[in-house]
PDB file of N, CA and C in Angstrom:
ATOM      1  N   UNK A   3      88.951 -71.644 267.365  1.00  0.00           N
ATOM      2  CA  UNK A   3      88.612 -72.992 266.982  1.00  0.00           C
ATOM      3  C   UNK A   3      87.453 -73.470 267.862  1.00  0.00           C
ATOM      4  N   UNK A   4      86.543 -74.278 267.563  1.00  0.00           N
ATOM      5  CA  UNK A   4      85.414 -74.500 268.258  1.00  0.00           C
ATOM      6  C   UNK A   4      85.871 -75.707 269.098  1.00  0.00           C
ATOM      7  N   UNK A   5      85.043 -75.755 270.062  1.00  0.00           N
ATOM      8  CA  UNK A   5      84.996 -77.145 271.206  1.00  0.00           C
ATOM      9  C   UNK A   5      85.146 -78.601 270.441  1.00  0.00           C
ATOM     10  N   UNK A   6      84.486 -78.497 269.604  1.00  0.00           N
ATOM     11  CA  UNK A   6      84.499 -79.983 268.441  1.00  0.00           C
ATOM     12  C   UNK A   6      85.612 -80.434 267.937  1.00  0.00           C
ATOM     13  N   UNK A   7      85.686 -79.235 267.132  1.00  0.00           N
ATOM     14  CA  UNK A   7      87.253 -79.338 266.507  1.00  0.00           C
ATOM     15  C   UNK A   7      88.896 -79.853 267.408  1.00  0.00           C
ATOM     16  N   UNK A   8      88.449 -78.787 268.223  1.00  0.00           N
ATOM     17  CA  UNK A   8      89.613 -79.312 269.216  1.00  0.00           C
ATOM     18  C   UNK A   8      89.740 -80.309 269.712  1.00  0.00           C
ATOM     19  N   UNK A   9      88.699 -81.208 270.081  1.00  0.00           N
ATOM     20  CA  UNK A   9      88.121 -82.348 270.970  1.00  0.00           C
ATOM     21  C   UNK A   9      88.733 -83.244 268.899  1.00  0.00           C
ATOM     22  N   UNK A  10      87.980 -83.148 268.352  1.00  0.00           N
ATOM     23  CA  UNK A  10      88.597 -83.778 267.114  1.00  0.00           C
ATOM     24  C   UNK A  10      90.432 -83.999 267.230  1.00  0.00           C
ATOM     25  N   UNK A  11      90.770 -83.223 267.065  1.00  0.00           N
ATOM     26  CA  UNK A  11      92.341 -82.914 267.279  1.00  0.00           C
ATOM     27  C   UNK A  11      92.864 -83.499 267.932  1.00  0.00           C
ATOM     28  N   UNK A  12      92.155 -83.306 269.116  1.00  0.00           N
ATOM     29  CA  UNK A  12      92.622 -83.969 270.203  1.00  0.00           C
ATOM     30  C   UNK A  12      93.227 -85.865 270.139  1.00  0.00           C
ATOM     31  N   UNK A  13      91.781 -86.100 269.874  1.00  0.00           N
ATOM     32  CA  UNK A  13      91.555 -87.803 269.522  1.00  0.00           C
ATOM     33  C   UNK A  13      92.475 -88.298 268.944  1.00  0.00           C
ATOM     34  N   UNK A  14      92.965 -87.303 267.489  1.00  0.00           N
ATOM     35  CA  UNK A  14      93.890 -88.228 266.323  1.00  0.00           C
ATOM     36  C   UNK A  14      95.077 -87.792 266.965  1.00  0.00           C
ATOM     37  N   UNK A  15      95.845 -86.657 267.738  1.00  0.00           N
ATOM     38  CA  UNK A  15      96.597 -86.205 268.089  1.00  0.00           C
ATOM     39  C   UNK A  15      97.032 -87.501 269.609  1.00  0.00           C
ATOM     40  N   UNK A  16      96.339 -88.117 270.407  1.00  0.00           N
ATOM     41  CA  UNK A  16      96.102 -88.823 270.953  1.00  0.00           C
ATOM     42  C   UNK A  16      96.679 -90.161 270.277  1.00  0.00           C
ATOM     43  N   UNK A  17      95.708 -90.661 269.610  1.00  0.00           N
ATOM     44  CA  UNK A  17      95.734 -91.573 268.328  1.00  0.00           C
ATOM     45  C   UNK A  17      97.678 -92.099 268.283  1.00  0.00           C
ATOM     46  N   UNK A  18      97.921 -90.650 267.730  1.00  0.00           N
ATOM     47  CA  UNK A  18      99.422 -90.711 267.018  1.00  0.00           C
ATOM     48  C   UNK A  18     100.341 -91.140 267.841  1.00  0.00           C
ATOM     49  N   UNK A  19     100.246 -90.331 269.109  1.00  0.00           N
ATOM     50  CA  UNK A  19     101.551 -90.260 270.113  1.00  0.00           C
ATOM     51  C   UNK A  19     100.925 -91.807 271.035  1.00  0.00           C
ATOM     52  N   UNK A  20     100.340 -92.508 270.882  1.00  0.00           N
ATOM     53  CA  UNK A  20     100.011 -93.742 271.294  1.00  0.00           C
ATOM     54  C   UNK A  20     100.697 -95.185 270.609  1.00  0.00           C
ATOM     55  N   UNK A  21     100.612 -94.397 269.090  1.00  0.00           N
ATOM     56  CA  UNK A  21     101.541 -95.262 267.955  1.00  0.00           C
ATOM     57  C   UNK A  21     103.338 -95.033 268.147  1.00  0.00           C
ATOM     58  N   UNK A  22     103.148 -93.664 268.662  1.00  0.00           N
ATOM     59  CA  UNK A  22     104.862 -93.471 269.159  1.00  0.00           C
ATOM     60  C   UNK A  22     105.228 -94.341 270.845  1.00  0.00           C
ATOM     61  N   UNK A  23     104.194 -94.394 271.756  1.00  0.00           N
ATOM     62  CA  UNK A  23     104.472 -95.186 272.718  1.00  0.00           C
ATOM     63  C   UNK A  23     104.791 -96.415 272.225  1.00  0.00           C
ATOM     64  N   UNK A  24     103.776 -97.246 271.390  1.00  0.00           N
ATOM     65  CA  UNK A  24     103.685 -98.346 271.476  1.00  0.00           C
ATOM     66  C   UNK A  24     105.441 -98.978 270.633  1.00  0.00           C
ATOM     67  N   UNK A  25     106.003 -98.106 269.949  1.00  0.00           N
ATOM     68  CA  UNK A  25     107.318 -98.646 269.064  1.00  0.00           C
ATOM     69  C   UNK A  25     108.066 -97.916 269.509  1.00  0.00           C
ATOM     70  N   UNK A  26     107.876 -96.912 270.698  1.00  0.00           N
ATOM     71  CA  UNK A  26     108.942 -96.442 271.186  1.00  0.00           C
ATOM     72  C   UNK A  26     110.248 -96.080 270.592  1.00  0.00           C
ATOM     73  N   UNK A  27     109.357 -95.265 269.706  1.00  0.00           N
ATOM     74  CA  UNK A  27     110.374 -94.367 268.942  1.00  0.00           C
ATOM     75  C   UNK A  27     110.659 -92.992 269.377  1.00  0.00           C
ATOM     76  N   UNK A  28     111.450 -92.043 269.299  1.00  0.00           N
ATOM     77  CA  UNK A  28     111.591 -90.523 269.195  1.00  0.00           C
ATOM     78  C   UNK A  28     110.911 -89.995 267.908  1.00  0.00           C
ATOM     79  N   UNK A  29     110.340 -88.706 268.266  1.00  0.00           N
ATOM     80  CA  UNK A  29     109.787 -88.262 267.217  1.00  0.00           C
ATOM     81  C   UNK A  29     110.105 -87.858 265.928  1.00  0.00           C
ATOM     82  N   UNK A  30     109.378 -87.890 265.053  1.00  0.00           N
ATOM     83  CA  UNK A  30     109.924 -87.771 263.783  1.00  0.00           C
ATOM     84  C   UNK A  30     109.144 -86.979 262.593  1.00  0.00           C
ATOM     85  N   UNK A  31     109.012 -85.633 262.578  1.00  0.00           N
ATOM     86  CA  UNK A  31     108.349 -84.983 261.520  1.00  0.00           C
ATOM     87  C   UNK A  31     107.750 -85.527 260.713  1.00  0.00           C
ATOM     88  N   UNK A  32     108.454 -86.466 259.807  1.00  0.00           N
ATOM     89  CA  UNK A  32     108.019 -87.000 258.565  1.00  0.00           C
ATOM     90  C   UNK A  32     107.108 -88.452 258.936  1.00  0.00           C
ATOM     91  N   UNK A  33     107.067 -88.872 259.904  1.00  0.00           N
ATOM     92  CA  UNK A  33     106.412 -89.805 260.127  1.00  0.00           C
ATOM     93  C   UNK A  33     104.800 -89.490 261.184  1.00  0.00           C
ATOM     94  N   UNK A  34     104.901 -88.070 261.745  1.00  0.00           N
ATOM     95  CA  UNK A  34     104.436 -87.575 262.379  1.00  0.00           C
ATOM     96  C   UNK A  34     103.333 -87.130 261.135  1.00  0.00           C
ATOM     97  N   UNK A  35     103.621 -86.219 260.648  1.00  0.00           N
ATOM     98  CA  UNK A  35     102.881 -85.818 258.982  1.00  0.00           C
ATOM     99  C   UNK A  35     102.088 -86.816 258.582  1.00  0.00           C
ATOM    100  N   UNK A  36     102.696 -87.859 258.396  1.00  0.00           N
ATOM    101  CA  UNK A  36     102.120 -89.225 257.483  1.00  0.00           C
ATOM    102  C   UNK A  36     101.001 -89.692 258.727  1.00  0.00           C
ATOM    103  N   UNK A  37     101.393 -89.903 259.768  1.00  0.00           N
ATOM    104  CA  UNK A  37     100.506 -90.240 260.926  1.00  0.00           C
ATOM    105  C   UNK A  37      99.130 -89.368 260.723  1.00  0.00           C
ATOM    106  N   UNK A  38      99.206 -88.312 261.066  1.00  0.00           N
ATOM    107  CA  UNK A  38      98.556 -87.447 260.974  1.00  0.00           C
ATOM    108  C   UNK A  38      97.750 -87.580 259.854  1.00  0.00           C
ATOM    109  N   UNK A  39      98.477 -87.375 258.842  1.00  0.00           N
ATOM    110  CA  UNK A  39      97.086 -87.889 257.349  1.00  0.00           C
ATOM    111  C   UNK A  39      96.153 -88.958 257.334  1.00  0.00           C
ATOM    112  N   UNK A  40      97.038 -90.380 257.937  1.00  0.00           N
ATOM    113  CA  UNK A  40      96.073 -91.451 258.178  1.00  0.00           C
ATOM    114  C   UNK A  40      95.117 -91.379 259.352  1.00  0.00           C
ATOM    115  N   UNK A  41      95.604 -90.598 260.442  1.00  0.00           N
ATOM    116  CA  UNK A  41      94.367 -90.377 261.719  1.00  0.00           C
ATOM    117  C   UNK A  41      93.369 -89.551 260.662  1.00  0.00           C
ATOM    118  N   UNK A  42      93.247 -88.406 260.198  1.00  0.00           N
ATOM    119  CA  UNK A  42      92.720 -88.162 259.504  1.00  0.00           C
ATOM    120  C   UNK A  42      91.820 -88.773 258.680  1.00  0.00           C
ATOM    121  N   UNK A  43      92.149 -89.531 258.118  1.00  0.00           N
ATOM    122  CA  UNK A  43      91.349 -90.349 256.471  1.00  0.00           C
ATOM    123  C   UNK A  43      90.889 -91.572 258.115  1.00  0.00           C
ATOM    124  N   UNK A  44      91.421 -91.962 258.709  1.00  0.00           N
ATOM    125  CA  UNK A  44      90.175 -92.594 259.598  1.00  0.00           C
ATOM    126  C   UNK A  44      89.301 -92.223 260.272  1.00  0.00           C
ATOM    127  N   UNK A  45      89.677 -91.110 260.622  1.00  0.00           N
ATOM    128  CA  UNK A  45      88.905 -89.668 261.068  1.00  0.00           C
ATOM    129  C   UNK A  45      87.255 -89.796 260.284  1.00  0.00           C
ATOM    130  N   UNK A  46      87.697 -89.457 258.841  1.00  0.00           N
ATOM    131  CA  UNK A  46      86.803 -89.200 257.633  1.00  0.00           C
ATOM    132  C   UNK A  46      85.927 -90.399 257.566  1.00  0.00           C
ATOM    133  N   UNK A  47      86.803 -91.426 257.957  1.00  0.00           N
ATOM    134  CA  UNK A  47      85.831 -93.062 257.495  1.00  0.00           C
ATOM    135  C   UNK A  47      84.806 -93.091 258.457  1.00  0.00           C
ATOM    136  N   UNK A  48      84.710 -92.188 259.769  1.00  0.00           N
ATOM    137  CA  UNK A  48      84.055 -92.858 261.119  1.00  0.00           C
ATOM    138  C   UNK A  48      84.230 -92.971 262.303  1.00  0.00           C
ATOM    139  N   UNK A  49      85.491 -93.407 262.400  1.00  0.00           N
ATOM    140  CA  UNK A  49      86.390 -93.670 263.686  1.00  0.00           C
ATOM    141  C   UNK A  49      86.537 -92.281 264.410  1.00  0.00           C
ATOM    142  N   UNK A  50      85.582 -93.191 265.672  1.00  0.00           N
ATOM    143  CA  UNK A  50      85.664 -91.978 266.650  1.00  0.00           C
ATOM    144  C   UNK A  50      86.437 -91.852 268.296  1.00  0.00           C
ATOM    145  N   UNK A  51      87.082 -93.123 267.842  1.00  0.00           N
ATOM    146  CA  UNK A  51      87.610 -93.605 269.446  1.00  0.00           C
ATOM    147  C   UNK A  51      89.059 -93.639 268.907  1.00  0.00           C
ATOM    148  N   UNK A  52      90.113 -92.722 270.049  1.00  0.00           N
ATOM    149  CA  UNK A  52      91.365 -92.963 270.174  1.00  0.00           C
ATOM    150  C   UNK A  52      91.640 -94.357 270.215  1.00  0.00           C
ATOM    151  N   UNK A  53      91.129 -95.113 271.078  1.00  0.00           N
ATOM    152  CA  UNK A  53      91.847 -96.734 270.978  1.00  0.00           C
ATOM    153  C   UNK A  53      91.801 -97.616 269.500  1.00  0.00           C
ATOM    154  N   UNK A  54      90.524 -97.194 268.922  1.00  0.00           N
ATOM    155  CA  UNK A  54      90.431 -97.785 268.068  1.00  0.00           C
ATOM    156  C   UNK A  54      90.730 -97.204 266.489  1.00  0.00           C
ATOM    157  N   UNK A  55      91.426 -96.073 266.293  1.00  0.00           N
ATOM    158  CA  UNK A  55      92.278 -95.274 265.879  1.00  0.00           C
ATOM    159  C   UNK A  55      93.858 -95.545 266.172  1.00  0.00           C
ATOM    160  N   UNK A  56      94.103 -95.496 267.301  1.00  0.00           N
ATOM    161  CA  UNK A  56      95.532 -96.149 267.610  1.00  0.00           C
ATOM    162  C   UNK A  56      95.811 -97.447 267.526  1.00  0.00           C
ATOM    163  N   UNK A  57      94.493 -98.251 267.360  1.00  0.00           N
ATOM    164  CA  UNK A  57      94.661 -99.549 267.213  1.00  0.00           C
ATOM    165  C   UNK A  57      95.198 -99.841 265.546  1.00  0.00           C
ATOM    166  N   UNK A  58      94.488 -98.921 264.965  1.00  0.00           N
ATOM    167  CA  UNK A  58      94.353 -99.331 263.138  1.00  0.00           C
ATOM    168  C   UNK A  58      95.848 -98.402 263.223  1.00  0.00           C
ATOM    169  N   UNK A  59      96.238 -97.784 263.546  1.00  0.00           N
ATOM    170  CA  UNK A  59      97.275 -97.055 263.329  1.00  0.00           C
ATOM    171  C   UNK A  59      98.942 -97.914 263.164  1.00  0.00           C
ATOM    172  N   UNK A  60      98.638 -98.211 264.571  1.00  0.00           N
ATOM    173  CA  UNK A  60      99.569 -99.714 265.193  1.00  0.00           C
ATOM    174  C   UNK A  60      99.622-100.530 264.451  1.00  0.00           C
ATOM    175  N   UNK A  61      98.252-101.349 263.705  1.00  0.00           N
ATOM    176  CA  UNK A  61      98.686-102.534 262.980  1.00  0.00           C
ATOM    177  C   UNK A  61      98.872-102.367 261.762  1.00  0.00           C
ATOM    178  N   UNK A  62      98.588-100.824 261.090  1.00  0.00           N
ATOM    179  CA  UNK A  62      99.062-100.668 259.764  1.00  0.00           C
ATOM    180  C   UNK A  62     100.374-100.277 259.247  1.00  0.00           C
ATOM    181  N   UNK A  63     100.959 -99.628 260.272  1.00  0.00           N
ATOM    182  CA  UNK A  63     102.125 -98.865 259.868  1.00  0.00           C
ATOM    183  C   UNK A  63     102.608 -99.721 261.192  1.00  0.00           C
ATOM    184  N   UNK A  64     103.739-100.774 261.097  1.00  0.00           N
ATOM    185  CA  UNK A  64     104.390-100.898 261.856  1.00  0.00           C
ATOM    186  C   UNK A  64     105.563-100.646 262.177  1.00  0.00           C
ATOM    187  N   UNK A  65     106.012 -99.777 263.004  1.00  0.00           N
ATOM    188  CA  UNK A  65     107.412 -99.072 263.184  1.00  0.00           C
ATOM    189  C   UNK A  65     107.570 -98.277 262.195  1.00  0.00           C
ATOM    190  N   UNK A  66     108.580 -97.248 261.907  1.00  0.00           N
ATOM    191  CA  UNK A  66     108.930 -96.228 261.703  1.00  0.00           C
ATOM    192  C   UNK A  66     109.298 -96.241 260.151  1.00  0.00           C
ATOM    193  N   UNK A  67     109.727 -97.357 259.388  1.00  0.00           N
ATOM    194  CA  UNK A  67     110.013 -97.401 258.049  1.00  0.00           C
ATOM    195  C   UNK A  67     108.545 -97.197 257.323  1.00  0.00           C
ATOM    196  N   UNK A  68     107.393 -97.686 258.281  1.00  0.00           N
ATOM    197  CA  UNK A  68     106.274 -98.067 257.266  1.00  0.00           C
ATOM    198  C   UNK A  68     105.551 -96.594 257.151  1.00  0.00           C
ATOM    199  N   UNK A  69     106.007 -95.755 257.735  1.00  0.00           N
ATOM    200  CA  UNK A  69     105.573 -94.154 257.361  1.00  0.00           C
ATOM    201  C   UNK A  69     106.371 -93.609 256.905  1.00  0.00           C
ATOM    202  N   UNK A  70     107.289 -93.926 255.897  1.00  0.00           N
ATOM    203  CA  UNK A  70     107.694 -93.458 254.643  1.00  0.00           C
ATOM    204  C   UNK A  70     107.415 -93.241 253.705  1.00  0.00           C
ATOM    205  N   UNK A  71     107.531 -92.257 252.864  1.00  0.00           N
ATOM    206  CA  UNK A  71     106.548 -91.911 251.515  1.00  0.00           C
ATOM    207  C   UNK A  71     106.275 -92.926 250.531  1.00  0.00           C
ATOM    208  N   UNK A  72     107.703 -93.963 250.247  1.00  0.00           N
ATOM    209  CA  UNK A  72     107.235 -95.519 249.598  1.00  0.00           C
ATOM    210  C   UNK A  72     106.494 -96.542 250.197  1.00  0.00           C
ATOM    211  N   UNK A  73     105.834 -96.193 251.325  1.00  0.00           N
ATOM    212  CA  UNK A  73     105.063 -97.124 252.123  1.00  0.00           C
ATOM    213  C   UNK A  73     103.738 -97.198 251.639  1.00  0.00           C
ATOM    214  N   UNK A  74     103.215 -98.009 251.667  1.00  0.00           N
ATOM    215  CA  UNK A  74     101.692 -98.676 251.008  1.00  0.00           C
ATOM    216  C   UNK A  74     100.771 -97.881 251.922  1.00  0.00           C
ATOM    217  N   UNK A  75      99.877 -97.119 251.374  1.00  0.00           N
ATOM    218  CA  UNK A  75      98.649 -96.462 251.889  1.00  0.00           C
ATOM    219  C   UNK A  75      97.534 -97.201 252.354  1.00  0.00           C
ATOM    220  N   UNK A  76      96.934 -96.728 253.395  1.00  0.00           N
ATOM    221  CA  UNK A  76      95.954 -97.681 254.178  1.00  0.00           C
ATOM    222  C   UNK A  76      95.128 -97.707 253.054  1.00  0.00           C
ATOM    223  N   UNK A  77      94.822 -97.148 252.536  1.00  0.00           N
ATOM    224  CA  UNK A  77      93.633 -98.012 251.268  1.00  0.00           C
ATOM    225  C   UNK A  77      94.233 -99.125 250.664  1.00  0.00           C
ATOM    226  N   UNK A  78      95.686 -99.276 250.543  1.00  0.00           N
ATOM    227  CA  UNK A  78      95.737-100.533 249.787  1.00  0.00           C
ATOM    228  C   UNK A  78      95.894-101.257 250.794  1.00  0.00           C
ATOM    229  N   UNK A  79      95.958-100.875 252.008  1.00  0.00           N
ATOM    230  CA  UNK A  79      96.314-102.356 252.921  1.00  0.00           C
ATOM    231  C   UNK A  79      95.204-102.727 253.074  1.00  0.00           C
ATOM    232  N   UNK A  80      94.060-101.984 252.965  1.00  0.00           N
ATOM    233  CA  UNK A  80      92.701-102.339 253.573  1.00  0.00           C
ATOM    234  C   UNK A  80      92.496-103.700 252.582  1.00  0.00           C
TER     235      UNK A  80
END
């Protein structure tokens, strides 16, 4: 894997487990997944800063129900 990529990874991987500090939850596959897709698709939009990645992360999905598969996708919250 190249230096970029990883350093990429890194950020949203960062990103995620920042959204798990902040609601202080235990981890959770399925919410971990869903995390992961949205670091991603913000990834894609631009966003190049963990804080401000964990920030949009935090106020979109709040706590652990809202990364459920019936949960509203950041495009419609946008």
């Amino acid at each position: 894997m190249s230096k970029c990529i990883e350093n990429d990874h890194l950020l949203m991987s960062k990103a995620v487990r920042q959204w798990y500090r902040y609601y202080e939850v235990e981890w959770d596959d399925q919410a971990s997944s869903f995390l992961c897709d949205a670091a991603i698709e913000l990834y894609n939009e631009g966003c190049r800063s963990v804080e401000e990645m964990a920030t949009v992360l935090i106020g979109t999905y709040v706590g652990l129900a809202a990364t459920r598969v019936n949960a509203p996708s950041s495009s419609s919250v946008h």
